[in-house]
Coordinates of C-alpha atoms (C1' of nucleotides) and ligand atoms in Angstrom, one line a residue:
Chain A
M212 CA -18.7 -9.7 -3.9
E213 CA -15.3 -8.0 -4.2
N214 CA -12.2 -9.3 -2.5
I215 CA -12.1 -6.2 -0.2
E216 CA -15.6 -7.1 1.1
I217 CA -14.6 -10.7 1.8
A218 CA -11.4 -9.4 3.6
K219 CA -13.6 -7.1 5.7
I220 CA -15.6 -10.1 7.0
F221 CA -12.4 -11.9 8.1
H222 CA -11.1 -8.7 9.7
E223 CA -14.4 -8.4 11.6
I224 CA -14.3 -12.0 12.7
A225 CA -10.8 -11.4 14.0
D226 CA -11.9 -8.3 15.9
L227 CA -15.0 -10.0 17.4
L228 CA -13.0 -13.1 18.5
E229 CA -10.4 -10.9 20.1
I230 CA -13.1 -9.0 22.0
K231 CA -14.4 -12.4 23.1
N232 CA -10.9 -13.1 24.4
E233 CA -10.3 -16.0 22.0
N234 CA -6.9 -17.7 21.3
P235 CA -4.8 -14.8 20.0
F236 CA -3.2 -17.0 17.3
R237 CA -6.6 -18.0 16.0
V238 CA -7.4 -14.3 15.9
R239 CA -4.2 -13.7 14.0
S240 CA -5.1 -16.3 11.4
Y241 CA -8.3 -14.5 10.6
R242 CA -6.6 -11.1 10.5
N243 CA -3.9 -12.4 8.4
A244 CA -6.3 -14.1 6.0
G245 CA -8.1 -10.7 5.7
H246 CA -4.8 -9.0 4.9
V247 CA -3.8 -11.7 2.3
I248 CA -7.2 -11.5 0.6
A249 CA -7.2 -7.7 0.4
E250 CA -3.8 -7.8 -1.4
L251 CA -4.8 -10.6 -3.8
P252 CA -4.8 -9.5 -7.4
E253 CA -7.2 -12.1 -8.7
N254 CA -10.9 -11.9 -8.0
L255 CA -11.9 -14.5 -5.4
K256 CA -15.4 -14.7 -6.8
S257 CA -14.1 -15.8 -10.2
I258 CA -11.6 -18.2 -8.7
V259 CA -14.4 -19.9 -6.8
E260 CA -16.9 -19.8 -9.6
N261 CA -14.4 -21.2 -12.1
D262 CA -13.2 -23.8 -9.6
E263 CA -9.6 -22.6 -10.0
P264 CA -7.2 -24.5 -7.7
I265 CA -5.0 -21.5 -6.7
L266 CA -6.7 -20.9 -3.3
D267 CA -4.9 -24.0 -1.9
E268 CA -1.5 -22.5 -2.7
I269 CA -2.1 -19.2 -0.9
S270 CA -0.2 -19.2 2.4
G271 CA -2.5 -18.2 5.3
I272 CA -5.6 -19.7 3.8
G273 CA -6.2 -23.2 5.2
K274 CA -9.2 -25.6 5.2
S275 CA -11.5 -23.5 7.5
I276 CA -11.0 -20.2 5.8
H277 CA -11.1 -21.7 2.4
E278 CA -14.5 -23.1 3.2
K279 CA -15.7 -19.8 4.5
I280 CA -14.5 -18.0 1.3
V281 CA -16.6 -20.5 -0.8
E282 CA -19.6 -20.0 1.5
I283 CA -19.3 -16.2 1.2
V284 CA -19.0 -16.2 -2.5
K285 CA -21.9 -18.6 -2.9
T286 CA -24.3 -17.2 -0.3
G287 CA -23.0 -13.7 0.2
K288 CA -22.8 -14.4 3.9
C289 CA -20.8 -16.3 6.5
K290 CA -22.6 -18.1 9.3
F291 CA -19.8 -18.0 11.7
H292 CA -19.6 -14.2 11.3
D293 CA -23.4 -13.8 11.7
E294 CA -23.3 -15.9 14.9
L295 CA -20.6 -13.7 16.3
L296 CA -22.7 -10.6 15.5
K297 CA -25.6 -12.1 17.4
E298 CA -23.4 -12.2 20.5
L299 CA -21.9 -8.7 20.1
P300 CA -23.5 -5.7 18.4
P301 CA -21.9 -4.7 15.1
T302 CA -21.3 -1.1 16.2
I303 CA -19.0 -2.3 18.9
L304 CA -16.3 -2.7 16.3
E305 CA -16.1 1.1 15.8
L306 CA -14.8 1.4 19.4
L307 CA -11.5 -0.1 18.2
Q308 CA -11.0 2.9 16.0
V309 CA -10.5 5.0 19.1
S310 CA -6.8 5.0 19.7
G311 CA -5.9 3.6 23.1
I312 CA -9.0 1.4 23.0
G313 CA -8.2 -2.3 22.3
P314 CA -10.2 -5.5 22.5
K315 CA -9.8 -5.8 26.3
K316 CA -11.1 -2.4 27.0
V317 CA -14.0 -2.9 24.6
Q318 CA -15.0 -6.1 26.4
L319 CA -14.9 -4.3 29.8
L320 CA -16.8 -1.3 28.6
Y321 CA -19.5 -3.4 27.0
K322 CA -19.9 -5.8 29.9
E323 CA -19.8 -3.3 32.7
L324 CA -21.4 -0.2 31.1
G325 CA -23.2 -1.6 28.1
I326 CA -21.2 0.7 25.8
Q327 CA -21.8 -0.3 22.2
S328 CA -20.7 2.7 20.1
V329 CA -18.3 5.7 20.0
S330 CA -21.1 8.0 21.0
D331 CA -22.0 5.8 24.0
L332 CA -18.3 5.9 24.9
E333 CA -18.2 9.7 24.6
K334 CA -21.3 10.1 26.8
A335 CA -19.9 7.7 29.5
A336 CA -16.6 9.5 29.6
K337 CA -18.2 12.9 29.9
A338 CA -20.4 11.6 32.7
H339 CA -17.2 10.3 34.4
K340 CA -18.4 6.7 34.5
I341 CA -15.3 5.2 33.0
H342 CA -12.8 5.7 35.9
T343 CA -14.9 3.4 38.1
L344 CA -13.8 0.4 36.0
A345 CA -10.9 -1.8 36.9
G346 CA -7.6 -0.6 35.5
M347 CA -9.1 2.7 34.3
G348 CA -8.5 6.0 35.9
E349 CA -9.1 9.8 35.5
K350 CA -6.3 9.9 32.9
T351 CA -7.9 7.1 30.9
E352 CA -11.1 9.1 30.8
E353 CA -9.4 12.2 29.5
N354 CA -7.4 10.3 26.9
I355 CA -10.6 8.6 25.6
L356 CA -12.2 12.0 25.0
K357 CA -9.1 13.3 23.3
A358 CA -8.9 10.2 21.2
I359 CA -12.5 10.5 20.1
E360 CA -11.9 14.1 19.1
N361 CA -8.9 13.1 17.1
L362 CA -10.9 10.3 15.5
K363 CA -13.6 12.7 14.4
Q364 CA -11.0 15.1 13.0
S365 CA -9.0 12.4 11.3
K366 CA -8.7 12.7 7.5
G367 CA -7.9 9.1 7.0
R368 CA -5.0 7.9 4.9
F369 CA -3.1 10.6 2.9
K370 CA -2.1 10.2 -0.8
L371 CA 1.6 9.6 -1.1
G372 CA 2.3 12.8 -2.9
I373 CA 0.5 14.9 -0.3
A374 CA 2.2 13.0 2.6
M375 CA 5.6 13.7 1.0
T376 CA 5.0 17.4 1.1
Y377 CA 4.6 17.2 4.9
A378 CA 7.4 14.7 5.4
V379 CA 10.2 16.4 3.5
P380 CA 10.3 19.6 5.7
L381 CA 10.1 17.5 8.9
I382 CA 13.0 15.4 7.7
E383 CA 15.0 18.5 7.0
Y384 CA 14.2 19.9 10.4
L385 CA 15.3 16.7 12.1
K386 CA 18.6 16.7 10.1
N387 CA 19.5 20.1 11.5
I388 CA 19.3 19.0 15.2
D389 CA 22.5 18.8 17.1
G390 CA 24.0 15.3 17.3
V391 CA 21.9 13.8 14.5
I392 CA 23.9 11.5 12.2
H393 CA 21.3 10.1 9.8
V394 CA 17.6 10.7 9.1
S395 CA 15.6 8.4 6.9
E396 CA 12.0 8.1 5.9
A397 CA 10.6 4.7 6.9
G398 CA 7.3 2.8 7.0
S399 CA 4.8 3.0 4.1
L400 CA 6.4 6.3 3.0
R401 CA 9.7 4.5 2.2
R402 CA 7.8 1.6 0.7
R403 CA 6.0 4.1 -1.6
K404 CA 2.5 2.9 -0.9
E405 CA -0.2 4.8 -2.7
T406 CA -1.6 6.1 0.6
I407 CA 0.2 6.7 3.9
G408 CA -1.3 6.2 7.3
D409 CA 1.3 8.2 9.1
I410 CA 4.8 9.6 8.6
D411 CA 7.5 7.3 10.0
I412 CA 10.9 8.7 10.4
L413 CA 14.1 7.1 11.7
V414 CA 16.9 9.1 13.3
A415 CA 20.4 7.9 14.3
C416 CA 22.2 10.2 16.7
K417 CA 25.1 10.6 19.2
K418 CA 24.4 9.6 22.8
G419 CA 22.9 12.3 24.9
S420 CA 21.4 14.2 22.0
R421 CA 18.0 15.8 22.8
V422 CA 16.3 14.8 19.6
M423 CA 12.9 14.0 21.1
D424 CA 12.7 17.4 22.8
R425 CA 13.4 19.1 19.5
F426 CA 11.0 16.9 17.6
I427 CA 8.0 17.7 19.7
A428 CA 9.0 21.4 19.5
Y429 CA 8.6 21.2 15.7
P430 CA 6.3 24.2 14.9
E431 CA 3.9 22.0 12.9
V432 CA 3.1 19.7 15.9
R433 CA -0.5 20.0 17.0
E434 CA -0.5 17.4 19.8
V435 CA 2.0 15.1 21.4
L436 CA 0.5 11.6 21.8
A437 CA 3.5 9.9 23.3
K438 CA 7.1 10.8 24.1
G439 CA 9.8 8.4 25.2
D440 CA 13.5 8.0 25.0
T441 CA 13.6 6.2 21.6
K442 CA 10.1 6.7 20.2
S443 CA 7.6 9.5 20.1
T444 CA 4.3 10.1 18.3
V445 CA 2.7 13.4 17.4
I446 CA -0.2 14.7 15.4
L447 CA 0.8 17.5 12.9
R448 CA -1.4 20.4 12.1
C449 CA -2.2 18.9 8.7
G450 CA -3.9 16.0 10.5
L451 CA -1.2 13.4 9.8
Q452 CA 0.4 11.5 12.6
A453 CA 4.2 11.3 12.7
D454 CA 6.2 8.6 14.5
V455 CA 9.9 9.2 15.1
R456 CA 12.2 6.5 16.3
V457 CA 15.6 7.4 17.6
L458 CA 18.4 4.8 17.9
D459 CA 22.2 4.4 18.1
K460 CA 24.2 4.5 14.9
K461 CA 25.3 0.9 15.6
S462 CA 21.6 -0.3 15.2
Y463 CA 20.8 2.0 12.3
G464 CA 20.5 -0.8 9.7
A465 CA 18.4 -3.0 11.9
A466 CA 16.2 -0.1 12.9
L467 CA 15.7 0.9 9.3
Q468 CA 14.8 -2.7 8.4
Y469 CA 12.3 -2.8 11.3
F470 CA 10.8 0.6 10.8
T471 CA 10.4 0.2 7.0
G472 CA 8.3 -2.9 7.4
S473 CA 5.9 -4.0 6.3
K474 CA 4.7 -5.6 9.4
A475 CA 4.1 -8.9 7.5
H476 CA 7.5 -8.7 6.0
N477 CA 9.1 -8.2 9.4
I478 CA 7.3 -11.1 10.9
A479 CA 8.4 -13.4 8.0
I480 CA 12.0 -12.3 8.4
R481 CA 11.9 -12.8 12.1
E482 CA 10.3 -16.2 11.8
R483 CA 13.0 -17.2 9.3
A484 CA 15.8 -15.9 11.7
K485 CA 14.3 -17.8 14.5
K486 CA 14.5 -21.1 12.6
M487 CA 18.2 -20.3 12.1
G488 CA 18.8 -19.8 15.8
L489 CA 18.8 -16.0 15.5
K490 CA 16.8 -13.2 16.9
V491 CA 16.0 -10.0 14.9
S492 CA 14.8 -6.8 16.4
E493 CA 15.3 -3.1 15.7
Y494 CA 18.5 -3.3 17.7
G495 CA 20.2 -5.9 15.5
V496 CA 20.5 -9.6 14.7
F497 CA 21.5 -11.6 17.8
D498 CA 22.4 -15.2 18.6
E499 CA 19.3 -16.5 20.3
K500 CA 21.2 -18.5 22.9
T501 CA 24.0 -16.2 23.8
D502 CA 22.3 -13.0 22.9
K503 CA 25.5 -12.0 21.2
W504 CA 25.1 -9.1 18.7
I505 CA 25.9 -10.3 15.1
A506 CA 24.8 -7.6 12.7
G507 CA 22.8 -4.4 12.4
E508 CA 24.8 -1.5 11.1
T509 CA 23.3 -1.6 7.6
E510 CA 20.3 -3.2 6.1
E511 CA 22.5 -5.3 3.9
D512 CA 24.2 -6.7 7.0
V513 CA 20.8 -7.6 8.5
Y514 CA 19.6 -9.4 5.4
R515 CA 22.9 -11.1 4.9
A516 CA 22.8 -12.4 8.5
V517 CA 19.6 -14.2 7.8
G518 CA 20.9 -15.5 4.5
L519 CA 19.2 -13.1 2.1
P520 CA 20.3 -10.4 -0.3
W521 CA 19.0 -6.9 0.3
I522 CA 15.4 -6.5 -0.7
P523 CA 14.1 -3.2 -2.2
P524 CA 11.7 -1.5 0.3
E525 CA 8.9 -1.2 -2.3
I526 CA 8.4 -5.0 -2.4
R527 CA 8.7 -5.7 1.3
E528 CA 5.1 -6.9 1.7
N529 CA 5.5 -10.6 2.4
A530 CA 4.1 -11.3 -1.1
G531 CA 6.8 -13.6 -2.4
E532 CA 9.8 -11.4 -2.1
I533 CA 11.5 -13.6 0.5
E534 CA 11.1 -16.7 -1.7
S535 CA 12.5 -14.8 -4.7
A536 CA 15.4 -13.5 -2.6
L537 CA 16.2 -17.1 -1.5
N538 CA 16.2 -18.3 -5.1
D539 CA 18.2 -15.3 -6.3
K540 CA 15.2 -14.3 -8.4
L541 CA 14.6 -10.8 -7.1
P542 CA 13.5 -8.4 -9.9
H543 CA 15.8 -5.7 -11.1
L544 CA 13.2 -3.0 -10.5
I545 CA 12.7 -0.3 -13.0
D546 CA 14.2 3.1 -12.4
V547 CA 13.0 6.5 -13.6
K548 CA 16.3 6.8 -15.6
D549 CA 15.1 3.9 -17.7
L550 CA 12.3 5.8 -19.3
K551 CA 12.7 7.2 -22.8
G552 CA 9.4 8.9 -23.3
D553 CA 5.9 9.7 -22.2
L554 CA 3.0 8.2 -24.1
H555 CA 0.0 10.1 -22.6
V556 CA -0.1 13.9 -22.4
H557 CA -2.7 16.6 -23.2
T558 CA -2.4 20.1 -24.7
T559 CA -4.5 23.3 -24.8
E560 CA -6.1 21.7 -27.8
T561 CA -8.4 19.9 -25.3
D562 CA -8.2 20.3 -21.5
G563 CA -4.4 20.7 -21.0
A564 CA -3.0 23.9 -19.6
S565 CA 0.2 23.9 -21.8
T566 CA 0.5 24.2 -25.5
L567 CA 1.9 21.5 -27.8
D568 CA 5.2 23.4 -28.0
E569 CA 5.5 23.8 -24.2
M570 CA 4.8 20.1 -23.7
V571 CA 7.4 19.1 -26.2
E572 CA 10.0 21.5 -24.7
S573 CA 9.4 20.1 -21.2
A574 CA 9.7 16.5 -22.5
I575 CA 13.0 17.4 -24.1
K576 CA 14.2 18.9 -20.8
Q577 CA 13.1 15.8 -19.0
G578 CA 15.7 13.9 -21.2
Y579 CA 13.1 12.0 -23.3
E580 CA 13.5 10.8 -26.9
Y581 CA 9.8 11.0 -27.6
I582 CA 6.4 12.1 -26.4
A583 CA 3.0 11.1 -27.6
I584 CA 0.3 13.8 -27.7
T585 CA -2.9 12.1 -26.7
D586 CA -5.7 14.6 -26.4
H587 CA -9.3 13.6 -25.6
S588 CA -11.9 12.7 -28.3
K589 CA -15.2 14.4 -28.9
A590 CA -17.3 12.4 -26.5
V591 CA -15.5 14.0 -23.6
S592 CA -17.1 17.3 -24.4
I593 CA -16.2 19.0 -21.0
A594 CA -12.6 18.7 -22.2
H595 CA -13.5 20.0 -25.7
G596 CA -12.5 16.7 -27.2
L597 CA -11.3 16.4 -30.7
D598 CA -13.5 15.3 -33.6
E599 CA -12.0 13.6 -36.7
K600 CA -11.3 17.0 -38.4
R601 CA -9.4 18.4 -35.5
V602 CA -7.4 15.2 -35.1
L603 CA -6.3 15.5 -38.8
R604 CA -5.3 19.1 -38.2
Q605 CA -3.3 18.1 -35.1
I606 CA -1.6 15.4 -37.2
E607 CA -0.5 18.0 -39.7
E608 CA 0.8 20.3 -37.0
I609 CA 2.9 17.5 -35.4
D610 CA 4.3 16.5 -38.8
K611 CA 5.5 20.0 -39.3
L612 CA 7.0 20.1 -35.8
N613 CA 8.9 16.8 -36.4
K614 CA 10.2 18.2 -39.7
R615 CA 11.6 21.2 -37.9
F616 CA 13.4 18.8 -35.5
T617 CA 15.0 16.9 -38.4
V618 CA 16.1 20.2 -39.9
Y619 CA 17.8 21.2 -36.7
G620 CA 19.4 17.8 -36.3
S621 CA 17.4 16.9 -33.1
R622 CA 16.6 13.3 -32.5
F623 CA 13.5 14.1 -30.6
T624 CA 10.2 12.8 -32.0
V625 CA 6.6 13.8 -31.3
L626 CA 4.2 10.9 -31.7
K627 CA 0.7 11.5 -33.0
G628 CA -1.8 10.0 -30.6
I629 CA -5.2 10.2 -29.0
E630 CA -7.0 9.2 -25.8
V631 CA -10.1 7.9 -27.5
D632 CA -13.2 7.4 -25.4
I633 CA -14.6 3.9 -25.1
K634 CA -18.3 4.5 -25.4
A635 CA -20.9 2.6 -23.3
D636 CA -21.3 -0.1 -26.0
G637 CA -17.5 -0.6 -26.2
S638 CA -17.2 1.1 -29.6
L639 CA -14.6 3.9 -30.1
D640 CA -15.5 7.5 -30.3
L641 CA -13.6 8.2 -33.6
D642 CA -13.5 6.7 -37.1
K643 CA -11.1 3.8 -37.5
D644 CA -9.6 5.4 -40.7
V645 CA -8.6 8.4 -38.7
L646 CA -7.3 6.4 -35.8
A647 CA -5.2 4.3 -38.2
K648 CA -3.2 7.4 -39.1
L649 CA -2.0 7.8 -35.5
D650 CA 1.1 6.3 -33.9
V651 CA -0.5 5.8 -30.5
V652 CA -4.1 5.0 -29.8
A653 CA -4.9 5.0 -26.1
A654 CA -8.5 4.2 -25.2
A655 CA -10.2 4.9 -21.9
V656 CA -13.6 4.9 -20.2
H657 CA -14.8 8.4 -19.2
S658 CA -18.6 7.9 -18.6
R659 CA -21.2 5.4 -17.5
F660 CA -19.1 4.1 -14.6
N661 CA -21.9 2.3 -12.8
M662 CA -22.3 -0.7 -15.1
T663 CA -22.2 -4.3 -13.8
E664 CA -18.9 -6.0 -13.7
G665 CA -19.9 -8.2 -16.7
E666 CA -21.0 -5.2 -18.8
M667 CA -17.9 -3.1 -18.0
T668 CA -15.6 -6.1 -18.7
A669 CA -17.3 -6.7 -22.1
R670 CA -17.1 -3.0 -22.9
I671 CA -13.4 -2.8 -22.3
V672 CA -12.6 -6.2 -23.9
K673 CA -14.5 -5.0 -27.0
A674 CA -12.2 -2.0 -27.2
I675 CA -9.1 -4.2 -26.7
S676 CA -10.3 -6.5 -29.5
S677 CA -10.9 -3.6 -31.9
G678 CA -7.6 -4.2 -33.6
I679 CA -6.8 -0.4 -33.5
V680 CA -6.2 0.3 -29.8
H681 CA -2.6 0.2 -28.5
I682 CA -3.0 1.1 -24.9
I683 CA -5.9 1.0 -22.3
A684 CA -5.5 4.2 -20.2
H685 CA -6.3 4.4 -16.5
P686 CA -7.9 1.0 -16.7
T687 CA -10.0 1.1 -13.6
G688 CA -11.0 4.7 -13.5
R689 CA -10.5 5.1 -9.8
L690 CA -9.5 8.3 -8.0
I691 CA -7.8 7.5 -4.7
N692 CA -9.9 8.5 -1.7
E693 CA -12.5 9.9 -4.0
R694 CA -13.9 7.4 -6.5
M695 CA -13.9 3.7 -6.3
P696 CA -12.7 1.8 -9.4
Y697 CA -15.5 0.7 -11.6
A698 CA -16.5 -2.9 -11.4
V699 CA -14.3 -4.8 -13.9
N700 CA -12.8 -8.3 -14.0
M701 CA -9.1 -7.5 -14.3
T702 CA -8.0 -11.0 -15.0
E703 CA -10.3 -11.2 -18.0
V704 CA -9.2 -7.8 -19.2
L705 CA -5.5 -8.8 -18.9
R706 CA -6.2 -12.0 -20.7
A707 CA -7.7 -10.1 -23.6
T708 CA -4.8 -7.6 -23.7
K709 CA -2.4 -10.4 -23.8
M710 CA -4.2 -12.1 -26.7
H711 CA -4.5 -8.9 -28.8
N712 CA -1.0 -7.5 -27.9
V713 CA -2.6 -4.5 -26.2
I714 CA -0.6 -2.6 -23.5
M715 CA -2.0 -1.6 -20.1
E716 CA -1.3 1.9 -18.8
L717 CA 0.1 2.7 -15.4
N718 CA -1.2 6.2 -15.0
S719 CA 1.2 8.2 -12.8
Y720 CA -1.1 10.9 -11.8
P721 CA -0.8 10.6 -8.0
D722 CA -4.6 10.6 -7.5
R723 CA -4.9 7.7 -10.0
L724 CA -2.0 5.3 -10.0
D725 CA -4.0 3.1 -12.2
L726 CA -3.2 0.2 -12.8
N727 CA -2.3 -0.1 -9.1
D728 CA 0.7 -2.0 -7.7
I729 CA -1.2 -5.3 -7.3
H730 CA -2.6 -5.2 -10.8
C731 CA 0.8 -4.3 -12.3
K732 CA 2.2 -7.4 -10.6
L733 CA -0.6 -9.5 -12.0
A734 CA -0.1 -8.0 -15.5
K735 CA 3.6 -8.9 -15.4
E736 CA 2.8 -12.5 -14.3
M737 CA 0.4 -12.8 -17.2
G738 CA 3.0 -11.4 -19.7
V739 CA 1.2 -8.1 -20.4
M740 CA 3.3 -5.1 -21.2
I741 CA 2.8 -1.8 -19.3
A742 CA 3.2 1.8 -20.4
I743 CA 4.0 4.2 -17.5
S744 CA 2.5 7.6 -18.5
T745 CA 1.8 10.8 -16.7
D746 CA -1.5 11.9 -18.4
S747 CA -0.1 15.4 -18.0
H748 CA -2.6 18.2 -18.2
S749 CA 0.2 20.7 -17.8
R750 CA 3.9 20.7 -18.6
F751 CA 4.6 20.6 -14.8
H752 CA 2.8 17.3 -14.6
L753 CA 5.5 15.5 -16.5
E754 CA 7.3 15.2 -13.1
N755 CA 4.5 13.0 -11.8
I756 CA 6.3 10.2 -13.6
R757 CA 8.1 9.4 -10.3
F758 CA 4.8 8.3 -8.7
G759 CA 4.3 5.9 -11.6
I760 CA 7.8 4.5 -11.1
Y761 CA 7.1 4.0 -7.4
T762 CA 3.9 2.1 -8.1
A763 CA 5.7 0.1 -10.9
R764 CA 8.4 -0.9 -8.5
R765 CA 5.8 -2.0 -6.0
G766 CA 4.4 -4.1 -8.8
W767 CA 7.7 -5.8 -9.4
L768 CA 8.1 -4.2 -12.8
E769 CA 11.5 -4.3 -14.6
K770 CA 12.8 -2.3 -17.5
K771 CA 11.8 -5.0 -20.0
D772 CA 8.2 -5.0 -18.8
V773 CA 7.6 -1.4 -19.7
L774 CA 7.0 -0.1 -23.2
N775 CA 8.4 3.4 -22.8
T776 CA 11.8 2.2 -21.6
M777 CA 12.5 1.3 -25.2
P778 CA 14.1 3.5 -27.7
L779 CA 11.7 5.0 -30.3
N780 CA 12.3 2.5 -33.1
K781 CA 11.7 -0.5 -30.8
A782 CA 8.7 1.0 -29.2
L783 CA 7.2 1.8 -32.5
K784 CA 7.8 -1.8 -33.6
I785 CA 5.8 -3.1 -30.7
L786 CA 3.0 -0.6 -31.3
K787 CA 2.8 -1.7 -34.9
R788 CA 2.8 -5.4 -34.1
K789 CA -0.9 -5.7 -34.1
Chain B
dG105 C1' -6.6 -21.3 12.5
dC106 C1' -2.3 -22.2 10.0
dC107 C1' 1.9 -24.6 9.0
dG108 C1' 6.3 -28.0 8.2
dT109 C1' 15.1 -27.6 5.0
dT110 C1' 13.7 -31.1 12.4
dT111 C1' 7.9 -31.0 12.9
dT112 C1' 1.0 -33.4 11.2
dC113 C1' 1.7 -31.3 17.1
dG114 C1' 3.1 -27.5 19.2
dG115 C1' 4.6 -23.6 18.3
dC116 C1' 3.1 -18.8 16.4
dC117 C1' 8.0 -11.5 16.2
dC118 C1' 9.7 -8.5 19.3
dG119 C1' 10.0 -4.2 21.8
dA120 C1' 8.3 0.9 23.4
dC121 C1' 5.1 3.8 26.0
dT122 C1' 1.3 4.7 29.2
dG123 C1' -1.4 4.4 33.3
dT124 C1' -2.4 2.4 37.3
dT125 C1' -0.1 -1.1 38.9
dT126 C1' 2.8 -2.3 43.8
dT127 C1' 5.1 -5.5 39.4
dC128 C1' 2.6 -5.2 34.6
dA129 C1' -1.3 -5.4 31.3
dG130 C1' -2.9 -3.2 27.4
dT131 C1' -2.1 -1.0 23.2
dC132 C1' 0.6 0.2 19.6
dG133 C1' 4.6 0.3 16.3
Ligands
LIG952 N1 8.1 -6.4 13.9 C1 7.0 -5.6 13.8 N2 7.1 -4.5 13.2 C2 6.1 -3.7 13.1 C3 4.8 -4.0 13.7 N3 3.9 -3.0 13.5 C4 4.6 -2.1 12.8 N4 5.9 -2.5 12.6 C5 6.9 -1.8 11.8 C6 6.7 -2.0 10.3 C7 5.9 -0.8 9.9 O1 6.1 -0.6 8.5 C8 6.5 0.2 10.7 C9 5.6 1.4 10.8 O2 4.4 1.0 11.3 P1 3.0 1.7 10.8 O3 1.9 1.2 11.7 O4 3.2 3.1 10.6 O5 2.8 0.9 9.4 P2 3.2 1.4 7.9 O6 4.0 2.6 7.9 O7 3.7 0.2 7.2 O8 1.7 1.6 7.2 P3 0.8 2.9 7.4 O9 0.7 3.5 6.1 O10 1.4 3.8 8.4 O11 -0.5 2.4 7.8 O12 6.7 -0.4 12.0 C10 4.8 -5.3 14.4 O13 3.7 -5.7 14.9 N5 5.9 -6.0 14.4
LIG953 MG1 3.3 4.3 8.9
LIG954 MG1 3.8 4.6 12.4
LIG955 ZN1 -5.7 11.6 -20.4

DNA sequence: GCCGTTTTCGGCCCGACTGTTTTCAGTCG
């Protein structure tokens, strides 16, 4: 039982209770618990099985939900959840996916018309049965059919890198509208989440500007879902939704704070303000009694008004950042400029599209001091992986290249490396004697993903304990929106890496981002060092490093937590300390 | 159901847009 499955049960309980018209705060508790569990880095199953006490410390999980977690881990089910599903059919929950349909309408549709699924709803709307219900009219019927169509066409959450390619031109377009003063990305886009549900953009403009008219006239707009004076929502041709919020310059900071989120962070900030006798909204910080405006021009002003330093957007998830801010313990998040090299790249020798020389040239252009060439090993035959002989030949070639650099007085260094395959039994795909000649041995799983969690954990821990591996590359093997991570106990893996001085990779390829943000944070807490690498398969991929940096920042990583922020001699010392 | 720089009881973020409403509930951000 994975955390995400447990979280799903609590989300369903929340939805079902809400449809039943239960106390909205009780509903919120279950929904919040689902959210907290989904973001939890440690495996709940292990926590419960090992009787670890940390559940009691997690805010949002009290007695009742704690008991239910134990029940779910031990029996695989939750009685309370099952009982609710006897009262309401499970498919009823899919109705909530239709935008414009909430718990109240679901209840009405089910009670009055027996509608249990989206296809039921579609039939009823087409047969004009909906408008007979209280509070629903012709327009509601039309909107339901449109919303079902949009749901069917929806491509779900977009990877950050893809979403950015659609957001950038829209932001440019908005900047060029008459009367516009500032435009900023907001929402999950600004927080650099690995996937983006919609594009949120904030605009500050002069009074009387016709920003909304121009926004919905953007050529990429496929459909306008809502248009108001300060807020509009459209669907773009690419399938992404875009929300634009327009406010006065005086409220820009408060609006940016609001629209950047996250929702949980906003609520926590507002609760805190309330206790201080203040009210926070997108319009500013106000005195609760007199309604007098206190702050709001900049984000710094807003945070200062509630007694906090400015908090970087990437960590605004209500996951400890407010407590850290209060104690003056906010991390100094890593910056792309801190990086001195890239420790995972491929060449044409295996499945790369650029030659060794091209990769090196691009790394120098990037401003790096070093790069490690880490081609695949022979087990990855699709990639024409290297056997021992070819590794030795590549070593010679790199030695020659480095000699040339010394002759020309360059300080750039090419490190000899490998991405050695971790075979199903946890052994490594190349002779130890050959691996020992390399500066950087990265190891990774490339096959047999469908092992049990115990088997996969043992396999990776064996590689970690080999005494020859420096870095575990793309440690969970996931491909965002494409392939789930394989089952592995991350806490155990991190414990092993800590013990054997092994480093965990944060793979910057935007489809991977592996370790993810949550696991990076856990690694840092456990004292495990991270290498942020691109796994470039072409010289152009070196630029993907920014996605790694985004994820690292979301994982609270600082310069000191990351191996490749160090100058070469220091990095090499750490690699040799084994 | 959760929680406590006042609280173990009584609160729980705050506001925009839409449709059907004759004054606002529902949904969403
Ligand atoms: N105070 C408050 N702010 C909210 C609420 N819902 C959303 N927001 C703010 C914070 C969000 O980051 C921002 C944009 O909302 P979205 O629904 O687009 O969420 P977000 O972009 O964080 O995630 P996404 O990737 O779009 O699913 O609006 C809310 O209920 N209360
Ligand atoms: Mg969003
Ligand atoms: Mg949005
Ligand atoms: Zn690789």
